[in-house]
PDB file of C-alpha atoms and ligand atoms in Angstrom:
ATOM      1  CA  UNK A1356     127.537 -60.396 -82.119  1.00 74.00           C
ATOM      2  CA  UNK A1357     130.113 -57.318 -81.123  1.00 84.00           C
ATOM      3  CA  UNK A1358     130.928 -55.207 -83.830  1.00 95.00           C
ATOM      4  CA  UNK A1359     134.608 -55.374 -85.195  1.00 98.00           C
ATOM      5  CA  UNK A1360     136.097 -52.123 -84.522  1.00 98.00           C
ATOM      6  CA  UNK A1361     138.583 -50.892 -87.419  1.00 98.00           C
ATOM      7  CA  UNK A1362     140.267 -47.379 -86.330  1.00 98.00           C
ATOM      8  CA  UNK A1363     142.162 -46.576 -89.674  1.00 98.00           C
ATOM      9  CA  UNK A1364     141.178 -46.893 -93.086  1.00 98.00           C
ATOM     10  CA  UNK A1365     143.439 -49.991 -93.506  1.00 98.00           C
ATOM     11  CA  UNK A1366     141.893 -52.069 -90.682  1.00 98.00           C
ATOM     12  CA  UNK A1367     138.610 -50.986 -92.718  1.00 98.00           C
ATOM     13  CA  UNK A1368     139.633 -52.337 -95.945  1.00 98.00           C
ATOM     14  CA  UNK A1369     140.800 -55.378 -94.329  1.00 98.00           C
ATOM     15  CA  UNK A1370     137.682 -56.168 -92.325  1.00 98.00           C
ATOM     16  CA  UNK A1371     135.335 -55.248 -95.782  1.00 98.00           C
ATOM     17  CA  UNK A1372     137.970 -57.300 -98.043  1.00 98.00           C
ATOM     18  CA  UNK A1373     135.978 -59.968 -97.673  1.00 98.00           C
ATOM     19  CA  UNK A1374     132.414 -58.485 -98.037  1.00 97.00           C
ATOM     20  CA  UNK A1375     133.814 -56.378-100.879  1.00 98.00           C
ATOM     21  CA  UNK A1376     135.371 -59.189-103.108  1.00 98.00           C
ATOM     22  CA  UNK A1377     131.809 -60.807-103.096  1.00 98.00           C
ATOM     23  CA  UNK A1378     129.893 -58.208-104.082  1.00 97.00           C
ATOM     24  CA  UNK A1379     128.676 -57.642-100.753  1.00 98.00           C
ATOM     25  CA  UNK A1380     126.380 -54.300-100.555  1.00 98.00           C
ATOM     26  CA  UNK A1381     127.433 -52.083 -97.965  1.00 98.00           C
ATOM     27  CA  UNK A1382     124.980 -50.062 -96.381  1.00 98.00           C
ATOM     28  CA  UNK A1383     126.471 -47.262 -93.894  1.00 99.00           C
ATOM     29  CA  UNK A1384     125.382 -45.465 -90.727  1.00 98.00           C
ATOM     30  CA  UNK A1385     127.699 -42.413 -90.002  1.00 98.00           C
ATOM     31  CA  UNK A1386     127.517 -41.406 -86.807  1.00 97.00           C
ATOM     32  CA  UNK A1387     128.837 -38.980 -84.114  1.00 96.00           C
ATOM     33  CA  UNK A1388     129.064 -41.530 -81.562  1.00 94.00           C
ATOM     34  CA  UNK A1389     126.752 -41.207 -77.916  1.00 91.00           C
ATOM     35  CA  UNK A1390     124.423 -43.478 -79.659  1.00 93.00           C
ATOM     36  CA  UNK A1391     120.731 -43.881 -79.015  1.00 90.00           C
ATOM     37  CA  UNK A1392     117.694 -45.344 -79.776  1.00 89.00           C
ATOM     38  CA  UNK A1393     117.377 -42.789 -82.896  1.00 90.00           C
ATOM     39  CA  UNK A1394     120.601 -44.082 -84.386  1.00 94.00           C
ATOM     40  CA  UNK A1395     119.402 -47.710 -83.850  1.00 95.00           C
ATOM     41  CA  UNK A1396     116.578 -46.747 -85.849  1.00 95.00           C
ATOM     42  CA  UNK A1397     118.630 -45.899 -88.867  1.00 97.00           C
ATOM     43  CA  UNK A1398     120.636 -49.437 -88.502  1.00 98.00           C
ATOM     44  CA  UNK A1399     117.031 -50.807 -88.344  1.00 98.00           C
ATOM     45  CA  UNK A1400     116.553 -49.084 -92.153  1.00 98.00           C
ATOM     46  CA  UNK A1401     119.901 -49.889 -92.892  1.00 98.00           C
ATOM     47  CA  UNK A1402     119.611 -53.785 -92.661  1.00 98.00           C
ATOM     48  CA  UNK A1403     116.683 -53.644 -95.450  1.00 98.00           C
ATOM     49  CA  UNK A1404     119.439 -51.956 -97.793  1.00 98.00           C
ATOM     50  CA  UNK A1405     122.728 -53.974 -97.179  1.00 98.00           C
ATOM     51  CA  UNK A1406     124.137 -57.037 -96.453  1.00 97.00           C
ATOM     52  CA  UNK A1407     126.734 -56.058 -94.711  1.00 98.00           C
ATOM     53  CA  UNK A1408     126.693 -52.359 -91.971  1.00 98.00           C
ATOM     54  CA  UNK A1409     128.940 -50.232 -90.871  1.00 98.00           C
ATOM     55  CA  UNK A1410     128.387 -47.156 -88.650  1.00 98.00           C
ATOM     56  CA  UNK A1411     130.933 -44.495 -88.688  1.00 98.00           C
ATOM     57  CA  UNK A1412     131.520 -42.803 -84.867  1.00 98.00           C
ATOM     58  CA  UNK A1413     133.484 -39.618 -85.919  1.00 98.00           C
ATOM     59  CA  UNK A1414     132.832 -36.399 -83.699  1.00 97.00           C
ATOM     60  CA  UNK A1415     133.438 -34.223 -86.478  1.00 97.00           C
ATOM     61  CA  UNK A1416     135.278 -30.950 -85.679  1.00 98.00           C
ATOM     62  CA  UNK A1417     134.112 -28.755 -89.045  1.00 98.00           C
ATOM     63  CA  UNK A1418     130.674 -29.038 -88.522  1.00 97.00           C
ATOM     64  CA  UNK A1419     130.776 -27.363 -84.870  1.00 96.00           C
ATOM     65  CA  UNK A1420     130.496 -23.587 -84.909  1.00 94.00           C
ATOM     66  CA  UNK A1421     132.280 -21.474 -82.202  1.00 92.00           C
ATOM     67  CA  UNK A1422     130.976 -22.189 -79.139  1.00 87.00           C
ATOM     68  CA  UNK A1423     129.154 -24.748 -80.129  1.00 87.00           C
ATOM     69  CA  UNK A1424     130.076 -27.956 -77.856  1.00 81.00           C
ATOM     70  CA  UNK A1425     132.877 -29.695 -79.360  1.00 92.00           C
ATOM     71  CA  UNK A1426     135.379 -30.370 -76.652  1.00 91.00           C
ATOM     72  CA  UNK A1427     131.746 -31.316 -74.513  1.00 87.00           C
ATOM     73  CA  UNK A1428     130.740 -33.936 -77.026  1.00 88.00           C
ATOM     74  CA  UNK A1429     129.952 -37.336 -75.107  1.00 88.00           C
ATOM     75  CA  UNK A1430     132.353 -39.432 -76.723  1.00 94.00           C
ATOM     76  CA  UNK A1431     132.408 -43.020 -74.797  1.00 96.00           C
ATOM     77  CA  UNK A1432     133.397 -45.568 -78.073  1.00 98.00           C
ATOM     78  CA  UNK A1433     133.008 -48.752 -75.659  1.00 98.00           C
ATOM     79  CA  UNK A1434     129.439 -47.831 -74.974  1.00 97.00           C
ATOM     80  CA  UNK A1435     128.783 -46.729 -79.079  1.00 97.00           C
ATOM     81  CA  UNK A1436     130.363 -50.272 -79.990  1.00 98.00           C
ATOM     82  CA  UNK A1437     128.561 -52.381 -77.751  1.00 98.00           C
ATOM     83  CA  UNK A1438     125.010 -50.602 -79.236  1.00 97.00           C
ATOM     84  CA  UNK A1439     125.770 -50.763 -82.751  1.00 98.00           C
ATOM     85  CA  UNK A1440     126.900 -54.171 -82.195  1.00 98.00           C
ATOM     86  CA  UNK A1441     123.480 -55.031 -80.637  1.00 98.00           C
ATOM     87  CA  UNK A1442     121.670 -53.395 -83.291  1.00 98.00           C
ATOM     88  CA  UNK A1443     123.163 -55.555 -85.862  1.00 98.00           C
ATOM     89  CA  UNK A1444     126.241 -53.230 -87.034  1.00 98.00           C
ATOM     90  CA  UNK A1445     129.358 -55.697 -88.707  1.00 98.00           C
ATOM     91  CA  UNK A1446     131.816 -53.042 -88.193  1.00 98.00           C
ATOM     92  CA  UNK A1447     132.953 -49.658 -86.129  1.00 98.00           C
ATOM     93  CA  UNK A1448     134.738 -47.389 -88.356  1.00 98.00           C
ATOM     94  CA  UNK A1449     136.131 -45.076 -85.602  1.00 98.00           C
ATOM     95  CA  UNK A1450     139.209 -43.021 -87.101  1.00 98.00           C
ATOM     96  CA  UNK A1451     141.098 -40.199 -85.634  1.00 98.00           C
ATOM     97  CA  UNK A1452     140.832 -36.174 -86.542  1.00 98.00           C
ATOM     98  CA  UNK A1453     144.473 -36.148 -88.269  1.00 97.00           C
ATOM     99  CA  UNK A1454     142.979 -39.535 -90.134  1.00 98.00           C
ATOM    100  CA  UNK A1455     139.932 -37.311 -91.650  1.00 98.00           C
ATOM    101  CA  UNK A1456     141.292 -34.513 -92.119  1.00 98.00           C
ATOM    102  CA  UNK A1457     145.587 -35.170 -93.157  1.00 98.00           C
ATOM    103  CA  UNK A1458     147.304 -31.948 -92.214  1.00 97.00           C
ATOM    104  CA  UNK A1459     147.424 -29.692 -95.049  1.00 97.00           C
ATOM    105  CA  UNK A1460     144.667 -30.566 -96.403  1.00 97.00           C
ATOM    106  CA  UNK A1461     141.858 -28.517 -93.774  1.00 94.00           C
ATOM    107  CA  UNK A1462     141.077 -25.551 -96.560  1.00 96.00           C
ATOM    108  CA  UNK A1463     139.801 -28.613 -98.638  1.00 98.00           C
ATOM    109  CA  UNK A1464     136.014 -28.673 -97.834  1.00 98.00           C
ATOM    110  CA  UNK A1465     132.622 -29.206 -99.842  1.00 98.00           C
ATOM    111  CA  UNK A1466     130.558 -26.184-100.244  1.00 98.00           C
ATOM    112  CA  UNK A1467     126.988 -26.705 -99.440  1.00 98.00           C
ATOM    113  CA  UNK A1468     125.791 -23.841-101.866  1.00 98.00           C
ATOM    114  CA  UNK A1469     122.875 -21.625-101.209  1.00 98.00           C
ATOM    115  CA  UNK A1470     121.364 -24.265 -99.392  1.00 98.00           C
ATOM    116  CA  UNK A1471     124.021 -24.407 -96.832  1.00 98.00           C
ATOM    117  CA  UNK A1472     122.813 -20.811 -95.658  1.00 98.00           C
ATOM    118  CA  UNK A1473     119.279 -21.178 -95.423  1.00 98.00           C
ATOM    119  CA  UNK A1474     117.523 -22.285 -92.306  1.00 98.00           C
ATOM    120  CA  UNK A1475     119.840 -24.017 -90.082  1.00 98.00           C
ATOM    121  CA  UNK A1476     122.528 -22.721 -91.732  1.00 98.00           C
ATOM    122  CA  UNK A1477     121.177 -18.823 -90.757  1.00 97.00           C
ATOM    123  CA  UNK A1478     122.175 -19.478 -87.207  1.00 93.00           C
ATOM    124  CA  UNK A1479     125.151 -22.098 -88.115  1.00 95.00           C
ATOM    125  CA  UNK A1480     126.531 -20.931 -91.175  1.00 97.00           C
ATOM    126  CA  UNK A1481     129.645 -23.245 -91.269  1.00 97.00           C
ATOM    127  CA  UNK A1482     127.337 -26.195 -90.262  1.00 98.00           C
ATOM    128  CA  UNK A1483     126.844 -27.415 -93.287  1.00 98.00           C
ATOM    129  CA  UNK A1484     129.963 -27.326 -94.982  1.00 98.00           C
ATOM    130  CA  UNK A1485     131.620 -29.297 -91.791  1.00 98.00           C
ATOM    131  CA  UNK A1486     128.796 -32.096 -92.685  1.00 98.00           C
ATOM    132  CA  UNK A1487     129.313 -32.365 -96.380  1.00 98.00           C
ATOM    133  CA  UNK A1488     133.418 -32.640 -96.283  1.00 98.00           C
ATOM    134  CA  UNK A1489     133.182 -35.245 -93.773  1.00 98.00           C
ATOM    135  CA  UNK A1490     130.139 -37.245 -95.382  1.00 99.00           C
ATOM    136  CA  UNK A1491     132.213 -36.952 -98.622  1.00 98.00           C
ATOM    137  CA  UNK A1492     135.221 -38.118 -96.922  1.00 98.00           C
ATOM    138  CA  UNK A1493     132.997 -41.249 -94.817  1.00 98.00           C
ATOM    139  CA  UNK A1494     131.872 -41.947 -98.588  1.00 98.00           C
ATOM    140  CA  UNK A1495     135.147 -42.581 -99.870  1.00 98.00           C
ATOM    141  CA  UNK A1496     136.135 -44.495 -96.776  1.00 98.00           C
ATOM    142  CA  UNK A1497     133.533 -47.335 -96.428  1.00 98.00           C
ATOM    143  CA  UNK A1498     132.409 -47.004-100.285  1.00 98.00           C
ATOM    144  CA  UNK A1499     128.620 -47.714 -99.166  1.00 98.00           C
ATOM    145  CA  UNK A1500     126.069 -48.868-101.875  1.00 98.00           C
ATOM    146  CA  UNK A1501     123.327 -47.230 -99.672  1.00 98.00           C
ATOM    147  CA  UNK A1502     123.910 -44.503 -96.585  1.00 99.00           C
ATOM    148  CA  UNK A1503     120.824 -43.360 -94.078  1.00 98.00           C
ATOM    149  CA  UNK A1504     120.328 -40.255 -92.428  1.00 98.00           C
ATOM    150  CA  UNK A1505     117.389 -39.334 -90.221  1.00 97.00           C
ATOM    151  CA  UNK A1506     114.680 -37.314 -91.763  1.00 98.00           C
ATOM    152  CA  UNK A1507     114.682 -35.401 -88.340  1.00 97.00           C
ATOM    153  CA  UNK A1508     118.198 -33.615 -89.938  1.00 97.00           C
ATOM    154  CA  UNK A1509     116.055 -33.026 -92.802  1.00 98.00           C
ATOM    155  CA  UNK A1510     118.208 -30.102 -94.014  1.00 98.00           C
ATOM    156  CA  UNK A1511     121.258 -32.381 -94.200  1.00 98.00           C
ATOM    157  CA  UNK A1512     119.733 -35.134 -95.923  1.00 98.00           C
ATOM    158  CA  UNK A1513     118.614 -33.359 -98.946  1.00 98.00           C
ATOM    159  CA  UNK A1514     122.173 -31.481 -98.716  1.00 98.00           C
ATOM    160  CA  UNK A1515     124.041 -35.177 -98.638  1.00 98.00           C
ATOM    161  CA  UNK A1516     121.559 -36.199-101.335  1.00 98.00           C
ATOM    162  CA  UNK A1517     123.005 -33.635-103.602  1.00 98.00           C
ATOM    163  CA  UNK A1518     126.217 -34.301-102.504  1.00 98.00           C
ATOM    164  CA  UNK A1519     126.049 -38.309-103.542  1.00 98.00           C
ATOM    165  CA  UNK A1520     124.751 -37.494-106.782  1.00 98.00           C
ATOM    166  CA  UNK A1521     127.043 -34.234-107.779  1.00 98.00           C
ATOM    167  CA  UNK A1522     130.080 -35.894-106.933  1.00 98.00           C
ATOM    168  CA  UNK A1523     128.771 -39.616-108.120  1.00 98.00           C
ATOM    169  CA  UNK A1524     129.349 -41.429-105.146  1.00 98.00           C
ATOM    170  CA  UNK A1525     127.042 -44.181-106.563  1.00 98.00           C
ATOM    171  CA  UNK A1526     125.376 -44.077-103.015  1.00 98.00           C
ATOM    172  CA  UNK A1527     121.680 -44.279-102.177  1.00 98.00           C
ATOM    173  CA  UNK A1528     120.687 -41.990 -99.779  1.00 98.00           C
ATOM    174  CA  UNK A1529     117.899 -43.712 -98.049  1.00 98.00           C
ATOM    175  CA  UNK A1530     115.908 -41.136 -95.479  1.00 98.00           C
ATOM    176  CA  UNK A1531     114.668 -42.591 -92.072  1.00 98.00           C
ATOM    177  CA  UNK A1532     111.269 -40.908 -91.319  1.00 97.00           C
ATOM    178  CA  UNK A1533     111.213 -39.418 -87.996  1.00 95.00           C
ATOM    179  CA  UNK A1534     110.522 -41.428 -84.710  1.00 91.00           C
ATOM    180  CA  UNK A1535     107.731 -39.783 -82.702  1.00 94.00           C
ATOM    181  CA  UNK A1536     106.983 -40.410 -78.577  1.00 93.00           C
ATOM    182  CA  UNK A1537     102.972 -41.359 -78.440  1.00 95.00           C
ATOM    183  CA  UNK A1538     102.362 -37.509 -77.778  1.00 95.00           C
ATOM    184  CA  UNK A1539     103.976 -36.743 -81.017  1.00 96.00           C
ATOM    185  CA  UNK A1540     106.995 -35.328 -79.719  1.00 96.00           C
ATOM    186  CA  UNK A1541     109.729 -35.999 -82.178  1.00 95.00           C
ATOM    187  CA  UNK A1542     112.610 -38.204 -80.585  1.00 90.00           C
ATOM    188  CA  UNK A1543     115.911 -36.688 -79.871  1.00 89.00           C
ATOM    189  CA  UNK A1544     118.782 -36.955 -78.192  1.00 81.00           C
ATOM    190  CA  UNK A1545     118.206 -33.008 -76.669  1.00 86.00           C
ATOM    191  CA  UNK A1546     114.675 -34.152 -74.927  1.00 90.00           C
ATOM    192  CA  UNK A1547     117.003 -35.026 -72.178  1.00 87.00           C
ATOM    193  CA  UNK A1548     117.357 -31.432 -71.219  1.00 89.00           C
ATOM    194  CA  UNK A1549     113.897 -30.521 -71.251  1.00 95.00           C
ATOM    195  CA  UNK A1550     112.269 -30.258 -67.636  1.00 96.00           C
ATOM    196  CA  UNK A1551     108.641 -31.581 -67.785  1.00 97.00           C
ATOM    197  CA  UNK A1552     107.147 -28.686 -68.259  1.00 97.00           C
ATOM    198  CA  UNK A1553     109.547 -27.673 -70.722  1.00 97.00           C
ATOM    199  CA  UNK A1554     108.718 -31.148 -72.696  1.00 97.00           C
ATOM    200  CA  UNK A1555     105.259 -29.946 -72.742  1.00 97.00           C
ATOM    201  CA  UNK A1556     105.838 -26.910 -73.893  1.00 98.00           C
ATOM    202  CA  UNK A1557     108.022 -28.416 -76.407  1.00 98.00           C
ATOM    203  CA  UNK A1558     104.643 -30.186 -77.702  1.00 98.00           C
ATOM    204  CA  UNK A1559     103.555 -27.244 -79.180  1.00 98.00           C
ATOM    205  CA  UNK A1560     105.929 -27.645 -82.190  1.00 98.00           C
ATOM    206  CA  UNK A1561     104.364 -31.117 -83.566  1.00 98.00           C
ATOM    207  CA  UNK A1562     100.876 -29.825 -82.989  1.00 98.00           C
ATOM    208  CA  UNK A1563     101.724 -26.662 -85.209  1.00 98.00           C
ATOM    209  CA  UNK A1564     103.267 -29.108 -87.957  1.00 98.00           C
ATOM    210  CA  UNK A1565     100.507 -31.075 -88.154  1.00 98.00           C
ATOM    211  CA  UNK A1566      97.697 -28.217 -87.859  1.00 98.00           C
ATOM    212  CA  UNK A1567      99.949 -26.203 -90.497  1.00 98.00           C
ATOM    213  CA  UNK A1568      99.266 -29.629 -92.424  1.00 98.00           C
ATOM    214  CA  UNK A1569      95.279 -29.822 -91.546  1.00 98.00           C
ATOM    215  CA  UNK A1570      95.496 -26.846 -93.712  1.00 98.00           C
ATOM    216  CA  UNK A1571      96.890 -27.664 -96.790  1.00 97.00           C
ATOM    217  CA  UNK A1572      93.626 -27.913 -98.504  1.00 96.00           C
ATOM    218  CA  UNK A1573      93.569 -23.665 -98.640  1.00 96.00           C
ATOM    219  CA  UNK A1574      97.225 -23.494 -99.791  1.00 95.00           C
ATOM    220  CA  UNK A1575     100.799 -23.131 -99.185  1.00 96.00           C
ATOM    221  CA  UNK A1576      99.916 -19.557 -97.311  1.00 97.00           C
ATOM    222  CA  UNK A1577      97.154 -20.901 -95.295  1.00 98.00           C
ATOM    223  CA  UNK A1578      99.488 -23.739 -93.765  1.00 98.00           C
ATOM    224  CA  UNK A1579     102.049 -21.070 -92.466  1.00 98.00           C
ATOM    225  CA  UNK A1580      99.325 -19.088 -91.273  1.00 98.00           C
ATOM    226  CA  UNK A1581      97.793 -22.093 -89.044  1.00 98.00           C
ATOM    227  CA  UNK A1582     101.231 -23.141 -88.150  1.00 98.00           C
ATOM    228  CA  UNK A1583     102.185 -19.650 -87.190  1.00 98.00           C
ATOM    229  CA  UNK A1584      99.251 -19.324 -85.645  1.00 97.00           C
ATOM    230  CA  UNK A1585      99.355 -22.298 -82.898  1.00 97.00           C
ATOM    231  CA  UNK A1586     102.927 -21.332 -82.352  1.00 97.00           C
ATOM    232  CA  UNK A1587     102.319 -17.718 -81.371  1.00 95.00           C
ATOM    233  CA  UNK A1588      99.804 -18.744 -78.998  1.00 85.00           C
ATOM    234  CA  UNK A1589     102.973 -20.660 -76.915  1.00 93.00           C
ATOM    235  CA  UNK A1590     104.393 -19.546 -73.899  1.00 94.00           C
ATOM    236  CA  UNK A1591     108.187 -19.722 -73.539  1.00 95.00           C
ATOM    237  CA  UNK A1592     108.746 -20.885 -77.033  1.00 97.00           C
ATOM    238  CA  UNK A1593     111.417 -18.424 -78.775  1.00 97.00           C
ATOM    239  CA  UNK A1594     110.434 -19.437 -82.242  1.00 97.00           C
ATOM    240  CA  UNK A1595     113.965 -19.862 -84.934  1.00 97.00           C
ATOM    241  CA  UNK A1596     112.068 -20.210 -88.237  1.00 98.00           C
ATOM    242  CA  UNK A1597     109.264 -22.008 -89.371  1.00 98.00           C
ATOM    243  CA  UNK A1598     109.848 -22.361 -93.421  1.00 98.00           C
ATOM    244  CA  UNK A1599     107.222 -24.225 -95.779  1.00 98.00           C
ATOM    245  CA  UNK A1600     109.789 -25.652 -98.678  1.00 98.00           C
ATOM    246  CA  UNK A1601     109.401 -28.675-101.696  1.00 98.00           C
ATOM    247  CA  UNK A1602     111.346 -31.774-101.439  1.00 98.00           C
ATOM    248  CA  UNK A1603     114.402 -30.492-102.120  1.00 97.00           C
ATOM    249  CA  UNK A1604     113.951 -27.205 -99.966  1.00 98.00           C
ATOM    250  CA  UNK A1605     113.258 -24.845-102.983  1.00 97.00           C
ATOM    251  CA  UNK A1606     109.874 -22.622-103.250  1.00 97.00           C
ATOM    252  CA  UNK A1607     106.600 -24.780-102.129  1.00 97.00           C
ATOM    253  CA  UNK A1608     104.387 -25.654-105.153  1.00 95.00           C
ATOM    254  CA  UNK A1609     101.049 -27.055-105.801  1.00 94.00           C
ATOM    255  CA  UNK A1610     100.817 -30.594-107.087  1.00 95.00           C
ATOM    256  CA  UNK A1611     104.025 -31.147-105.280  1.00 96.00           C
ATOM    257  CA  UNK A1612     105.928 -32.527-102.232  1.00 98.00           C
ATOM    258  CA  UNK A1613     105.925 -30.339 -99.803  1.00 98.00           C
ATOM    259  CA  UNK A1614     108.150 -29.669 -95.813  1.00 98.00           C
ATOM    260  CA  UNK A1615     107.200 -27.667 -93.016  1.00 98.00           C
ATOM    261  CA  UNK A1616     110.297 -27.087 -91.119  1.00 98.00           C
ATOM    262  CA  UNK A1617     110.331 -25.539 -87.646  1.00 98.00           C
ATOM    263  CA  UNK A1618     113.475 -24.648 -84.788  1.00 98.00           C
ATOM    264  CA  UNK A1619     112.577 -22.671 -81.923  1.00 97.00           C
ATOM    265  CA  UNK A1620     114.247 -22.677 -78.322  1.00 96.00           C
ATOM    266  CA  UNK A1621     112.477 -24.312 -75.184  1.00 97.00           C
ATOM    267  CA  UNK A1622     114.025 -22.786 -71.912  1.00 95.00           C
ATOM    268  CA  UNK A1623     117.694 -23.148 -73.341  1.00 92.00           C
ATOM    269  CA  UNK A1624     117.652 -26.056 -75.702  1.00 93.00           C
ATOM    270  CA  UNK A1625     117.207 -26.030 -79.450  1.00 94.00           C
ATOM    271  CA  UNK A1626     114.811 -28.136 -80.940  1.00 96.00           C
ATOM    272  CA  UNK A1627     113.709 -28.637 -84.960  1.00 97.00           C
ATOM    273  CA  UNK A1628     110.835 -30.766 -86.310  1.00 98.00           C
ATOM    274  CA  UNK A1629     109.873 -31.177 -89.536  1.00 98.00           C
ATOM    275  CA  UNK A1630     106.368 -32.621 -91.320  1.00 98.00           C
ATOM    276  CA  UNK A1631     106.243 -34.179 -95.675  1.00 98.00           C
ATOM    277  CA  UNK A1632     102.985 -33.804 -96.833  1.00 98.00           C
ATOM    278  CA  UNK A1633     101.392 -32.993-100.580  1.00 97.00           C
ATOM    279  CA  UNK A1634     100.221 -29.780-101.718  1.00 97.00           C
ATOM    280  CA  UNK A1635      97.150 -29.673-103.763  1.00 93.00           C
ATOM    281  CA  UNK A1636      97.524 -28.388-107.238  1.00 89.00           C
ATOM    282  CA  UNK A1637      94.260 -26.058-106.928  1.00 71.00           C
ATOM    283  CA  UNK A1638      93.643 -24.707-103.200  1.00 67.00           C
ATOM    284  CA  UNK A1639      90.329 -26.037-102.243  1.00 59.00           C
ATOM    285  CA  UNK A1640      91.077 -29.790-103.042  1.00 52.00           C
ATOM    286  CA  UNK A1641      92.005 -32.267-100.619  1.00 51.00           C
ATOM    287  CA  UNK A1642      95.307 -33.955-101.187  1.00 49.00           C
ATOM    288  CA  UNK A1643      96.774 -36.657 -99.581  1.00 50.00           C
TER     289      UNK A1643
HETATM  290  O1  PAF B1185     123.936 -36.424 -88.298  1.00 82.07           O
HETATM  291  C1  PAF B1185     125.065 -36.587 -87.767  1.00 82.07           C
HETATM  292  O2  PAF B1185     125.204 -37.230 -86.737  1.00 82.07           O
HETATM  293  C2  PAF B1185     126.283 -35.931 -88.394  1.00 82.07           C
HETATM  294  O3  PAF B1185     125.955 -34.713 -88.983  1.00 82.07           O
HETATM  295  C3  PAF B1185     126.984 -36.845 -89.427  1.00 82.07           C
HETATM  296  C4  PAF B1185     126.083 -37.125 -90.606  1.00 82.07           C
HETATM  297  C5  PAF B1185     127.394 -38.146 -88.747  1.00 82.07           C
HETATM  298  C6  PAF B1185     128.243 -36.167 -89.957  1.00 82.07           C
HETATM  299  O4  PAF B1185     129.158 -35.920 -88.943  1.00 82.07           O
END
């Protein structure tokens, strides 16, 4: 069935009226639009936690740096629509900039914290405040009992996770795990740029996730060092950072949840990966 399109938050309250005077759960995809098969993923997840989905398609100004590729953005809403539809999405929210963001109102953002600055936020340091205002803004929108975001993004998905619960949105942040090609390259929508030997090159950053993994038994040094190590032995790989966190990207810990993030460059496109796994509480045991 096509997706009903609603462009204004009006035409959104009308088309959830319905839905919403039932008790209908929302669950919500928010989107930047030039959908693909990643995004159809996370309406995949989002059908086990709704009965009704919407997908936002919002290129969202705030979260672009300078020079980052705003005015370039594929934006093609006929294409998006017809997707999401196919996927299963009820209804295309699709507002306009002065909709989001009400002149006047622009110095009115969401501060990520510390957390903002870290990591992705080294390089893009305005990043993730752009992400949080307009989450926090799609949140009070489509008033979604559950929202998912990729696990690729895995930076923003703890950060919205705070944000739901500091600013009790009453939204469940459901995380999407991350969609792999059979070589274990994870999916995204940047592979497009990557010549073939440049994809193969770009290999190198599962393969030091999941060695840095391998060696989890010795400790939360030895799995940087065996990350580290398979990634200095690449060829035309400009490494960003490669960060073992927790969870919630604080200071690793035995007995705990643990991330290994990675960004590096490949020929001129940016790629990040990222790999969950448990630490043992004494090095020399073999967790899970
Ligand atoms: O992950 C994205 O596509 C964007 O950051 C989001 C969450 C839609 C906010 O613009």
């Amino acid at each position: 069935m096509p997706a009903r399109v609603a462009y204004t938050p009006d035409e959104l309250d009308t088309a959830l009226a319905d839905a919403r005077a039932h008790g209908r759960r929302i669950a919500f995809v928010p989107t930047m639009g030039a959908i693909h098969d990643g995004h159809l993923g996370l309406v995949e997840t989002a059908r086990e936690h709704g009965d009704l989905i919407v997908a936002s398609v919002f290129v969202n100004p705030t979260q672009f740096g300078p020079g980052e590729d705003y005015e370039r953005y594929p934006r093609d809403l006929g294409r998006d629509v017809e997707l999401l539809g196919g996927a299963g999405v009820d209804i295309v929210f699709a507002p306009d900039v002065e909709t989001v963001y009400p002149p006047g109102t622009e110095d009115v953002t969401v501060d990520p914290g510390p957390l903002g600055q870290v990591l992705e936020g080294v390089s893009r340091p305005t990043h993730f405040r752009g992400v949080l205002t307009v989450v926090a803004k799609l949140f009070a929108f489509v008033r979604p009992g559950a929202a998912v975001f990729g696990e690729k993004d895995y930076q923003q998905l703890v950060l919205v996770r705070r944000l739901a619960r500091a600013l009790h949105t009453g939204v469940d942040v459901v995380g999407r795990p991350i969609v792999r090609d059979g070589d274990g390259l994870a999916k995204s929508s940047r592979n497009a740029f990557l010549s073939d030997a440049e994809r193969a090159t770009a290999l190198v950053l599962s393969r030091a996730l999941h060695t840095g993994a391998a060696a989890r038994s010795r400790g939360a040094e030895a799995v940087t060092a065996a990350a580290r190590g398979v990634l200095a032995g690449a060829d035309g790989v400009h490494l960003d950072y490669l960060a073992l966190t927790d969870a919630e990207l604080g200071e690793p810990a035995g007995g705990r949840a643990a991330r290994l993030l990675v960004a590096a460059r490949v020929g001129s496109t940016r790629l990040i990966d990222n790999l969950g796994f448990d630490l043992p509480d004494d090095p020399g045991t073999t967790p899970r």
